[in-house]
Amino acid sequence: MNNNNNSNDYVHWSSRWTFIMAATGSAVGLGNIWKFPYITGEYGGGAFVLVYLACILLIGVPVMIAEVLLGRAGRTDPIDSMLILAKESNRSPLWAIIGVFGVCAGLMILMFYSVVAGWALDYVIQSGMGRFIGADASTISDNFTQLTSNNNRQLISHSAFILLTGGVVAAGVTTGIGNGVRILMPLLLALLLVLVGYSMAAGDFFAGLHFMFDTDFDKLCPKPVDGTAASLFTCDAVLVAMGHAFFTLSLGMGAILAYGSYMPKNANIGKTVLTVAALDTLIALLAGLAIFPLVFAYGLEPGSGPGLLFVTLPIAFSQMPAGLLMGSLFFMLIVVAALSSSISLIEPGVAWLEKKGIKRIWGTTGLVGISWIGGCMSIRSADVFNFLDNTTAKFMLPLGGLFIAIFVGWFMSQSRIIEELEIQSPRIYQGWLWTLRIISPLGIIAVFANSLEWF
Ligand code: TRP
């Protein structure tokens, strides 16, 4: 990738399809396969899924369009893009704080993301060695507990994963990512479909289906014990669902903005974003459909937390034909999906440092080093892990998204937006603009206000 200041020379991806692949690579990751099923389990299923889908549609998609647009209009790293666009629209350079904040959020996410990706890496090896073949459910669940209480083992896999991330980012994002993702993402989708098929046959598919799609709002926000009425808005679940919509789409910290800056001029932003969001949602729902039927068939707890993926799927692999091969392949694909996401967590920071004259290799080394140290701390302490996960997903990303929505909706020059978006239908354009101006920001603020009990 070059760091030429002349925007005409800025490197582009060869086609809209490459952008879709790279953005999908960023979006689809542990968020879909690990986090979505386990938080859906913790928050009681269907109602949570419904709130999450509403957040994707009303907040995620409009903000994602705005973020891609900022990137393609600014044509550089998130911080400088914001500076350029704020200046162009005669606004304060302080808007660039969105970018700075995003770089920090990215590093903080990587500090726990890489630990979980390390678990998946560990599982590639365990499945490959046949550890799960014929094992019963309790052995498999003990196995996960052993992994998470063994710091050295986690340290090795976390370090390996973060080195992989650094390697790809140092090599330059535009070349490597597009090609890798083009082959591996479809393979992941195919394997996920096989697992859903297996769950249908061997698991309690209907129990899984009911759990994921019966919308019982009492389960989402359990009635307070003191007898006061349960409210949709005074429980954590809605905030978690909204935060996850940002997390899963890689929104609110400049990752999608950075990728948007490589998007060719002739690609239609709206259509592209809808494609990415649809693929991302599909993969999350399929992961749920693969996991929950097994949860119910084997008497496991849907709300058992971060271990859900690592306990349910090995049970499937322990029994299915070619389980050894399927298991190692599947966990390998999870690692790849995590890798194509984790690179987007440090790419904005590296691109910015590069623009400041710091060589890509050193920028990458520095940021990866910081994340590695943070990762070591989240291995040692579950509190650090949870703090990083909660602060980023529940607060930093939605806040970043809020400011992106406000900037593009209210402060950026309209003619510039129209020029970038090229939406043919004025009705669709107005629909998007007013959703971004009113519904998305108010939605974010309302969820914050009510979940934090500001009223
Ligand atoms: N979206 C990824 C996932 O679902 C995680 C991720 C990658 C991310 N880049 C991001 C989240 C940027 C927020 C911001 O696994």
Short mmCIF file of C-alpha atoms and ligand atoms in Angstrom, two decimals:
data_model
loop_
_atom_site.label_atom_id
_atom_site.label_comp_id
_atom_site.label_asym_id
_atom_site.label_seq_id
_atom_site.Cartn_x
_atom_site.Cartn_y
_atom_site.Cartn_z
CA MET A 1 0.00 0.00 0.00
CA ASN A 2 1.39 3.41 -0.70
CA ASN A 3 1.18 6.45 1.49
CA ASN A 4 0.99 8.99 -1.23
CA ASN A 5 -0.66 12.21 -0.28
CA ASN A 6 -2.09 12.77 -3.70
CA SER A 7 -5.56 11.29 -3.38
CA ASN A 8 -5.64 10.29 -7.04
CA ASP A 9 -2.83 7.87 -6.43
CA TYR A 10 -4.36 6.22 -3.42
CA VAL A 11 -4.49 2.46 -3.82
CA HIS A 12 -7.88 1.03 -4.71
CA TRP A 13 -9.29 -2.42 -4.53
CA SER A 14 -9.87 -3.86 -7.93
CA SER A 15 -13.60 -4.19 -7.70
CA ARG A 16 -16.69 -3.73 -5.63
CA TRP A 17 -16.63 -7.45 -5.01
CA THR A 18 -13.20 -7.24 -3.40
CA PHE A 19 -14.48 -4.58 -1.06
CA ILE A 20 -17.47 -6.74 -0.19
CA MET A 21 -15.16 -9.64 0.56
CA ALA A 22 -12.79 -7.59 2.68
CA ALA A 23 -15.57 -5.83 4.57
CA THR A 24 -17.34 -9.16 5.08
CA GLY A 25 -14.03 -10.58 6.23
CA SER A 26 -13.85 -7.83 8.82
CA ALA A 27 -17.48 -8.18 9.85
CA VAL A 28 -17.68 -11.96 10.02
CA GLY A 29 -15.56 -13.21 12.84
CA LEU A 30 -15.71 -14.33 16.44
CA GLY A 31 -18.58 -11.88 16.87
CA ASN A 32 -20.80 -14.08 14.73
CA ILE A 33 -19.69 -17.55 15.65
CA TRP A 34 -18.57 -17.18 19.25
CA LYS A 35 -20.18 -14.07 20.72
CA PHE A 36 -23.59 -13.94 19.08
CA PRO A 37 -24.65 -17.46 20.15
CA TYR A 38 -23.37 -17.05 23.67
CA ILE A 39 -24.99 -13.69 24.38
CA THR A 40 -28.20 -14.88 22.74
CA GLY A 41 -28.05 -17.79 25.17
CA GLU A 42 -27.42 -15.52 28.14
CA TYR A 43 -30.24 -13.14 27.30
CA GLY A 44 -32.86 -15.77 26.74
CA GLY A 45 -33.08 -16.21 22.98
CA GLY A 46 -35.73 -14.93 20.58
CA ALA A 47 -36.48 -11.50 22.00
CA PHE A 48 -32.79 -10.71 22.12
CA VAL A 49 -32.39 -11.83 18.50
CA LEU A 50 -35.27 -9.58 17.47
CA VAL A 51 -33.83 -6.52 19.23
CA TYR A 52 -30.45 -7.28 17.69
CA LEU A 53 -31.94 -7.52 14.19
CA ALA A 54 -33.78 -4.24 14.71
CA CYS A 55 -30.51 -2.59 15.76
CA ILE A 56 -28.74 -3.92 12.66
CA LEU A 57 -31.43 -2.53 10.41
CA LEU A 58 -32.20 0.81 12.03
CA ILE A 59 -28.80 1.72 13.40
CA GLY A 60 -26.14 -0.56 11.95
CA VAL A 61 -26.91 -0.31 8.25
CA PRO A 62 -27.44 3.49 8.10
CA VAL A 63 -24.30 4.13 10.17
CA MET A 64 -22.31 1.67 8.10
CA ILE A 65 -23.27 3.51 4.93
CA ALA A 66 -22.11 6.72 6.61
CA GLU A 67 -18.83 5.20 7.69
CA VAL A 68 -17.98 3.76 4.26
CA LEU A 69 -18.89 7.09 2.74
CA LEU A 70 -16.54 8.96 5.08
CA GLY A 71 -13.72 6.65 4.09
CA ARG A 72 -14.29 6.90 0.38
CA ALA A 73 -14.71 10.66 0.52
CA GLY A 74 -11.64 11.16 2.73
CA ARG A 75 -9.53 8.53 0.94
CA THR A 76 -7.09 8.04 3.77
CA ASP A 77 -6.81 6.76 7.34
CA PRO A 78 -9.74 7.50 9.69
CA ILE A 79 -8.10 10.34 11.60
CA ASP A 80 -6.93 12.24 8.54
CA SER A 81 -10.12 11.48 6.62
CA MET A 82 -12.11 13.11 9.41
CA LEU A 83 -9.75 16.09 9.43
CA ILE A 84 -10.03 16.55 5.67
CA LEU A 85 -13.80 16.20 5.59
CA ALA A 86 -14.38 18.44 8.61
CA LYS A 87 -12.27 21.13 6.99
CA GLU A 88 -13.99 20.68 3.64
CA SER A 89 -17.36 21.19 5.31
CA ASN A 90 -16.03 24.13 7.38
CA ARG A 91 -16.31 22.27 10.64
CA SER A 92 -14.02 21.97 13.63
CA PRO A 93 -10.96 19.71 13.34
CA LEU A 94 -12.07 18.26 16.67
CA TRP A 95 -14.21 15.83 14.68
CA ALA A 96 -10.99 13.90 14.14
CA ILE A 97 -11.28 12.77 17.74
CA ILE A 98 -13.69 10.12 16.41
CA GLY A 99 -10.69 8.64 14.62
CA VAL A 100 -8.37 8.79 17.63
CA PHE A 101 -10.98 7.22 19.83
CA GLY A 102 -11.46 4.52 17.22
CA VAL A 103 -7.80 3.60 17.13
CA CYS A 104 -7.91 3.07 20.92
CA ALA A 105 -11.12 1.03 20.68
CA GLY A 106 -9.53 -1.17 18.03
CA LEU A 107 -6.55 -1.95 20.22
CA MET A 108 -8.76 -2.64 23.21
CA ILE A 109 -10.90 -5.07 21.21
CA LEU A 110 -7.84 -6.88 19.92
CA MET A 111 -6.70 -7.37 23.52
CA PHE A 112 -9.48 -9.88 24.19
CA TYR A 113 -10.27 -10.89 20.63
CA SER A 114 -6.88 -12.42 20.19
CA VAL A 115 -7.27 -14.46 23.36
CA VAL A 116 -10.51 -16.01 22.10
CA ALA A 117 -9.00 -16.55 18.66
CA GLY A 118 -6.18 -18.27 20.53
CA TRP A 119 -8.71 -20.66 22.05
CA ALA A 120 -9.87 -21.51 18.53
CA LEU A 121 -6.27 -22.06 17.49
CA ASP A 122 -5.75 -24.39 20.44
CA TYR A 123 -8.89 -26.24 19.36
CA VAL A 124 -7.57 -26.74 15.83
CA ILE A 125 -4.72 -28.71 17.33
CA GLN A 126 -6.87 -30.54 19.85
CA SER A 127 -9.37 -31.62 17.21
CA GLY A 128 -6.53 -32.59 14.90
CA MET A 129 -5.09 -34.82 17.62
CA GLY A 130 -8.44 -36.53 17.95
CA ARG A 131 -9.07 -35.31 21.50
CA PHE A 132 -12.78 -35.00 20.92
CA ILE A 133 -13.39 -38.28 19.12
CA GLY A 134 -15.77 -40.34 21.20
CA ALA A 135 -15.46 -38.02 24.20
CA ASP A 136 -18.62 -37.40 26.19
CA ALA A 137 -20.16 -34.02 26.90
CA SER A 138 -18.73 -33.60 30.37
CA THR A 139 -15.18 -34.45 29.28
CA ILE A 140 -15.49 -31.89 26.52
CA SER A 141 -16.75 -29.25 28.86
CA ASP A 142 -13.98 -29.97 31.40
CA ASN A 143 -11.54 -29.63 28.59
CA PHE A 144 -12.58 -26.05 27.99
CA THR A 145 -12.30 -25.22 31.68
CA GLN A 146 -8.81 -26.65 31.67
CA LEU A 147 -7.81 -24.48 28.74
CA THR A 148 -9.09 -21.28 30.30
CA SER A 149 -7.38 -21.99 33.59
CA ASN A 150 -4.05 -22.72 31.94
CA ASN A 151 -2.35 -19.35 31.43
CA ASN A 152 0.69 -20.67 29.62
CA ARG A 153 -1.31 -22.56 27.08
CA GLN A 154 -3.43 -19.49 26.40
CA LEU A 155 -0.33 -17.32 26.22
CA ILE A 156 1.11 -19.47 23.45
CA SER A 157 -2.01 -19.45 21.32
CA HIS A 158 -2.72 -15.75 21.96
CA SER A 159 0.85 -14.88 20.94
CA ALA A 160 0.64 -17.05 17.84
CA PHE A 161 -2.59 -15.42 16.75
CA ILE A 162 -1.37 -11.91 17.32
CA LEU A 163 1.78 -12.66 15.33
CA LEU A 164 -0.37 -13.86 12.46
CA THR A 165 -2.37 -10.63 12.63
CA GLY A 166 0.78 -8.54 12.67
CA GLY A 167 2.21 -10.48 9.74
CA VAL A 168 -0.77 -9.83 7.51
CA VAL A 169 -1.04 -6.16 8.46
CA ALA A 170 2.67 -5.59 7.98
CA ALA A 171 2.46 -7.15 4.52
CA GLY A 172 -0.18 -4.63 3.53
CA VAL A 173 -3.89 -5.02 3.63
CA THR A 174 -4.91 -4.39 0.05
CA THR A 175 -3.01 -7.30 -1.43
CA GLY A 176 -3.37 -10.06 1.10
CA ILE A 177 -6.87 -9.81 2.39
CA GLY A 178 -8.91 -9.73 -0.78
CA ASN A 179 -7.58 -12.99 -2.13
CA GLY A 180 -7.56 -14.99 1.06
CA VAL A 181 -11.05 -14.04 2.01
CA ARG A 182 -12.45 -14.77 -1.43
CA ILE A 183 -11.80 -18.48 -0.98
CA LEU A 184 -12.09 -18.98 2.74
CA MET A 185 -15.34 -17.16 3.46
CA PRO A 186 -17.41 -19.33 1.11
CA LEU A 187 -15.77 -22.37 2.66
CA LEU A 188 -16.73 -21.19 6.13
CA LEU A 189 -20.31 -20.70 4.98
CA ALA A 190 -20.37 -24.18 3.45
CA LEU A 191 -19.05 -25.81 6.60
CA LEU A 192 -21.50 -23.92 8.73
CA LEU A 193 -24.31 -25.27 6.56
CA VAL A 194 -23.00 -28.80 7.07
CA LEU A 195 -23.04 -28.22 10.82
CA VAL A 196 -26.58 -26.88 10.72
CA GLY A 197 -27.49 -30.02 8.78
CA TYR A 198 -25.87 -32.14 11.45
CA SER A 199 -27.70 -30.26 14.18
CA MET A 200 -30.97 -30.85 12.38
CA ALA A 201 -30.33 -34.56 12.25
CA ALA A 202 -28.65 -35.18 15.59
CA GLY A 203 -29.71 -32.28 17.78
CA ASP A 204 -33.04 -31.05 19.02
CA PHE A 205 -33.56 -28.77 16.06
CA PHE A 206 -37.01 -27.54 17.03
CA ALA A 207 -35.97 -26.65 20.53
CA GLY A 208 -33.11 -24.65 19.02
CA LEU A 209 -35.41 -22.97 16.55
CA HIS A 210 -37.93 -22.06 19.23
CA PHE A 211 -35.23 -20.73 21.49
CA MET A 212 -33.85 -18.48 18.79
CA PHE A 213 -37.07 -17.22 17.32
CA ASP A 214 -39.80 -17.26 20.00
CA THR A 215 -39.91 -13.69 21.18
CA ASP A 216 -40.62 -13.77 24.85
CA PHE A 217 -39.74 -10.36 26.25
CA ASP A 218 -39.98 -11.58 29.83
CA LYS A 219 -36.89 -13.64 29.21
CA LEU A 220 -35.05 -10.68 27.77
CA CYS A 221 -35.59 -8.52 30.79
CA PRO A 222 -36.47 -10.69 33.77
CA LYS A 223 -39.00 -9.18 36.14
CA PRO A 224 -37.29 -7.41 39.02
CA VAL A 225 -37.57 -9.38 42.24
CA ASP A 226 -38.91 -6.39 44.15
CA GLY A 227 -42.18 -6.69 42.24
CA THR A 228 -41.87 -3.55 40.09
CA ALA A 229 -42.86 -4.01 36.48
CA ALA A 230 -40.28 -5.37 34.08
CA SER A 231 -39.29 -2.88 31.47
CA LEU A 232 -37.70 -3.42 28.14
CA PHE A 233 -35.61 -0.40 28.78
CA THR A 234 -34.17 -0.84 32.18
CA CYS A 235 -32.31 -3.98 31.43
CA ASP A 236 -28.87 -4.57 30.10
CA ALA A 237 -30.01 -6.80 27.25
CA VAL A 238 -31.00 -4.02 24.89
CA LEU A 239 -27.66 -2.28 25.35
CA VAL A 240 -25.85 -5.55 24.76
CA ALA A 241 -27.88 -6.19 21.59
CA MET A 242 -27.16 -2.71 20.27
CA GLY A 243 -23.49 -2.94 21.16
CA HIS A 244 -23.29 -6.26 19.42
CA ALA A 245 -24.83 -4.82 16.26
CA PHE A 246 -21.88 -2.42 16.14
CA PHE A 247 -19.37 -5.08 17.06
CA THR A 248 -20.51 -7.60 14.50
CA LEU A 249 -20.56 -5.08 11.65
CA SER A 250 -17.13 -3.72 12.71
CA LEU A 251 -18.68 -0.29 13.12
CA GLY A 252 -17.93 2.75 15.19
CA MET A 253 -14.14 2.70 15.33
CA GLY A 254 -12.99 3.50 11.81
CA ALA A 255 -12.31 -0.01 10.53
CA ILE A 256 -15.00 0.19 7.91
CA LEU A 257 -13.97 3.77 7.24
CA ALA A 258 -10.40 2.64 6.57
CA TYR A 259 -11.67 -0.08 4.24
CA GLY A 260 -14.02 2.39 2.55
CA SER A 261 -11.01 4.49 1.66
CA TYR A 262 -9.81 1.71 -0.65
CA MET A 263 -13.19 1.29 -2.32
CA PRO A 264 -13.35 2.10 -6.01
CA LYS A 265 -15.28 5.21 -6.98
CA ASN A 266 -17.73 3.41 -9.21
CA ALA A 267 -19.01 1.00 -6.55
CA ASN A 268 -22.44 1.66 -5.09
CA ILE A 269 -22.09 2.14 -1.33
CA GLY A 270 -25.69 1.40 -0.36
CA LYS A 271 -25.96 -1.91 -2.18
CA THR A 272 -22.53 -2.97 -1.00
CA VAL A 273 -23.30 -2.28 2.64
CA LEU A 274 -26.59 -4.16 2.43
CA THR A 275 -24.77 -7.17 1.00
CA VAL A 276 -22.18 -7.15 3.78
CA ALA A 277 -24.78 -6.72 6.53
CA ALA A 278 -26.93 -9.51 5.08
CA LEU A 279 -24.00 -11.94 4.87
CA ASP A 280 -22.93 -11.06 8.40
CA THR A 281 -26.41 -11.61 9.80
CA LEU A 282 -26.84 -14.85 7.89
CA ILE A 283 -23.63 -16.27 9.33
CA ALA A 284 -24.55 -15.31 12.89
CA LEU A 285 -27.99 -16.91 12.58
CA LEU A 286 -26.50 -20.06 11.05
CA ALA A 287 -24.01 -20.29 13.90
CA GLY A 288 -26.91 -20.11 16.32
CA LEU A 289 -28.79 -22.79 14.39
CA ALA A 290 -25.76 -25.04 14.51
CA ILE A 291 -25.19 -24.55 18.23
CA PHE A 292 -28.55 -24.36 20.03
CA PRO A 293 -30.04 -27.67 18.82
CA LEU A 294 -26.97 -29.37 20.32
CA VAL A 295 -27.33 -27.38 23.52
CA PHE A 296 -30.82 -28.73 24.04
CA ALA A 297 -30.14 -32.25 22.86
CA TYR A 298 -27.29 -32.63 25.33
CA GLY A 299 -28.91 -30.89 28.26
CA LEU A 300 -26.40 -28.04 28.26
CA GLU A 301 -27.17 -24.53 29.47
CA PRO A 302 -27.83 -21.95 26.73
CA GLY A 303 -26.67 -19.27 29.14
CA SER A 304 -23.40 -20.91 30.01
CA GLY A 305 -21.31 -18.01 28.75
CA PRO A 306 -18.20 -17.59 26.62
CA GLY A 307 -17.50 -21.32 26.50
CA LEU A 308 -20.69 -22.13 24.58
CA LEU A 309 -19.10 -22.53 21.15
CA PHE A 310 -16.14 -24.43 22.55
CA VAL A 311 -18.31 -26.91 24.37
CA THR A 312 -21.16 -27.54 21.97
CA LEU A 313 -19.44 -28.00 18.65
CA PRO A 314 -16.79 -30.45 19.84
CA ILE A 315 -19.68 -32.62 20.98
CA ALA A 316 -20.90 -32.66 17.40
CA PHE A 317 -17.43 -33.43 16.13
CA SER A 318 -17.00 -36.20 18.67
CA GLN A 319 -19.79 -38.13 17.05
CA MET A 320 -20.09 -37.20 13.42
CA PRO A 321 -18.39 -39.21 10.71
CA ALA A 322 -15.03 -37.66 9.79
CA GLY A 323 -15.28 -35.65 13.00
CA LEU A 324 -11.55 -35.27 13.28
CA LEU A 325 -11.26 -33.69 9.88
CA MET A 326 -14.42 -31.63 10.22
CA GLY A 327 -13.48 -30.39 13.66
CA SER A 328 -10.00 -29.23 12.77
CA LEU A 329 -11.19 -27.69 9.54
CA PHE A 330 -13.98 -25.83 11.26
CA PHE A 331 -11.82 -24.38 14.00
CA MET A 332 -9.24 -23.47 11.39
CA LEU A 333 -11.88 -21.54 9.50
CA ILE A 334 -12.85 -19.77 12.71
CA VAL A 335 -9.23 -18.74 13.12
CA VAL A 336 -9.19 -17.43 9.56
CA ALA A 337 -12.46 -15.56 10.09
CA ALA A 338 -10.99 -14.08 13.28
CA LEU A 339 -7.82 -13.13 11.43
CA SER A 340 -9.63 -11.34 8.64
CA SER A 341 -11.42 -9.40 11.40
CA SER A 342 -8.48 -8.71 13.66
CA ILE A 343 -6.45 -7.08 10.91
CA SER A 344 -9.17 -4.46 10.61
CA LEU A 345 -8.77 -3.71 14.30
CA ILE A 346 -5.25 -2.33 13.90
CA GLU A 347 -5.29 -1.28 10.27
CA PRO A 348 -6.71 2.21 11.02
CA GLY A 349 -3.92 2.91 13.51
CA VAL A 350 -1.21 1.53 11.25
CA ALA A 351 -2.49 3.49 8.26
CA TRP A 352 -2.44 6.66 10.35
CA LEU A 353 1.09 6.07 11.63
CA GLU A 354 2.17 5.32 8.08
CA LYS A 355 0.84 8.64 6.96
CA LYS A 356 2.87 10.25 9.73
CA GLY A 357 5.99 8.74 8.21
CA ILE A 358 6.31 5.68 10.42
CA LYS A 359 7.02 2.60 8.34
CA ARG A 360 4.23 0.02 8.17
CA ILE A 361 6.39 -2.63 9.78
CA TRP A 362 7.19 -0.45 12.82
CA GLY A 363 3.67 0.87 13.19
CA THR A 364 2.39 -2.70 13.13
CA THR A 365 5.01 -3.88 15.59
CA GLY A 366 4.14 -1.11 18.03
CA LEU A 367 0.39 -1.59 17.94
CA VAL A 368 0.59 -5.36 17.97
CA GLY A 369 2.96 -5.11 20.93
CA ILE A 370 0.50 -3.00 22.91
CA SER A 371 -2.33 -5.40 22.12
CA TRP A 372 -0.20 -8.38 23.04
CA ILE A 373 0.47 -6.94 26.50
CA GLY A 374 -3.23 -6.19 26.94
CA GLY A 375 -4.03 -9.72 25.82
CA CYS A 376 -1.67 -11.15 28.43
CA MET A 377 -3.54 -9.16 31.04
CA SER A 378 -6.90 -10.46 29.92
CA ILE A 379 -5.57 -14.00 30.10
CA ARG A 380 -4.54 -13.44 33.70
CA SER A 381 -7.72 -11.77 34.77
CA ALA A 382 -11.29 -12.41 33.68
CA ASP A 383 -12.12 -8.94 35.01
CA VAL A 384 -9.79 -7.31 32.52
CA PHE A 385 -11.24 -9.48 29.75
CA ASN A 386 -14.80 -8.50 30.65
CA PHE A 387 -13.91 -4.87 31.13
CA LEU A 388 -12.39 -4.65 27.64
CA ASP A 389 -15.30 -6.49 26.04
CA ASN A 390 -17.95 -4.44 27.86
CA THR A 391 -16.38 -1.02 27.51
CA THR A 392 -15.74 -1.35 23.81
CA ALA A 393 -18.93 -3.07 22.66
CA LYS A 394 -21.37 -1.37 25.00
CA PHE A 395 -19.95 2.14 25.06
CA MET A 396 -17.08 3.03 22.74
CA LEU A 397 -18.48 1.60 19.51
CA PRO A 398 -22.03 2.96 19.90
CA LEU A 399 -20.58 6.33 20.90
CA GLY A 400 -18.30 6.35 17.86
CA GLY A 401 -21.31 5.41 15.72
CA LEU A 402 -23.37 8.18 17.29
CA PHE A 403 -20.82 10.81 16.33
CA ILE A 404 -20.41 9.38 12.85
CA ALA A 405 -24.19 9.56 12.37
CA ILE A 406 -24.31 13.13 13.66
CA PHE A 407 -21.36 14.28 11.56
CA VAL A 408 -22.59 12.79 8.31
CA GLY A 409 -26.25 13.51 9.03
CA TRP A 410 -25.95 17.07 10.23
CA PHE A 411 -22.52 18.54 9.62
CA MET A 412 -21.05 17.18 6.43
CA SER A 413 -21.71 19.00 3.19
CA GLN A 414 -24.78 17.51 1.53
CA SER A 415 -23.50 17.88 -1.98
CA ARG A 416 -20.45 15.84 -1.03
CA ILE A 417 -22.66 13.09 0.37
CA ILE A 418 -24.84 12.99 -2.70
CA GLU A 419 -21.79 12.86 -4.92
CA GLU A 420 -20.42 9.84 -3.05
CA LEU A 421 -23.63 7.90 -2.67
CA GLU A 422 -25.03 8.17 -6.17
CA ILE A 423 -28.41 6.96 -5.03
CA GLN A 424 -30.72 7.14 -7.99
CA SER A 425 -33.96 7.26 -6.08
CA PRO A 426 -34.49 10.46 -4.06
CA ARG A 427 -36.95 8.58 -1.83
CA ILE A 428 -34.35 6.02 -0.81
CA TYR A 429 -31.81 8.78 -0.24
CA GLN A 430 -34.17 10.76 1.98
CA GLY A 431 -35.16 7.60 3.81
CA TRP A 432 -31.53 6.83 4.62
CA LEU A 433 -30.67 10.44 5.49
CA TRP A 434 -33.50 10.88 7.97
CA THR A 435 -32.91 7.50 9.53
CA LEU A 436 -29.30 8.53 10.03
CA ARG A 437 -30.23 11.97 11.28
CA ILE A 438 -33.00 11.05 13.67
CA ILE A 439 -33.68 7.37 14.22
CA SER A 440 -30.15 6.06 14.61
CA PRO A 441 -28.87 8.78 17.00
CA LEU A 442 -32.05 8.79 19.06
CA GLY A 443 -32.00 5.03 19.14
CA ILE A 444 -28.45 4.98 20.46
CA ILE A 445 -29.14 7.71 23.02
CA ALA A 446 -32.38 6.08 24.15
CA VAL A 447 -30.70 2.74 24.68
CA PHE A 448 -27.86 4.40 26.60
CA ALA A 449 -30.20 6.50 28.69
CA ASN A 450 -32.55 3.72 29.62
CA SER A 451 -30.03 1.00 30.17
CA LEU A 452 -27.93 3.22 32.36
CA GLU A 453 -31.10 4.36 34.11
CA TRP A 454 -30.58 8.02 33.48
CA PHE A 455 -34.29 8.56 34.06
N1 TRP B 1 -16.79 -7.68 13.48
C1 TRP B 1 -15.83 -8.56 14.00
C2 TRP B 1 -16.55 -9.79 14.53
O1 TRP B 1 -17.73 -9.87 14.48
C3 TRP B 1 -14.97 -7.90 15.06
C4 TRP B 1 -14.33 -6.66 14.56
C5 TRP B 1 -13.40 -6.54 13.58
C6 TRP B 1 -14.66 -5.35 14.94
N2 TRP B 1 -13.12 -5.23 13.38
C7 TRP B 1 -13.86 -4.48 14.18
C8 TRP B 1 -15.54 -4.84 15.87
C9 TRP B 1 -13.97 -3.13 14.33
C10 TRP B 1 -15.64 -3.48 16.01
C11 TRP B 1 -14.88 -2.63 15.26
O2 TRP B 1 -15.92 -10.69 15.01
#
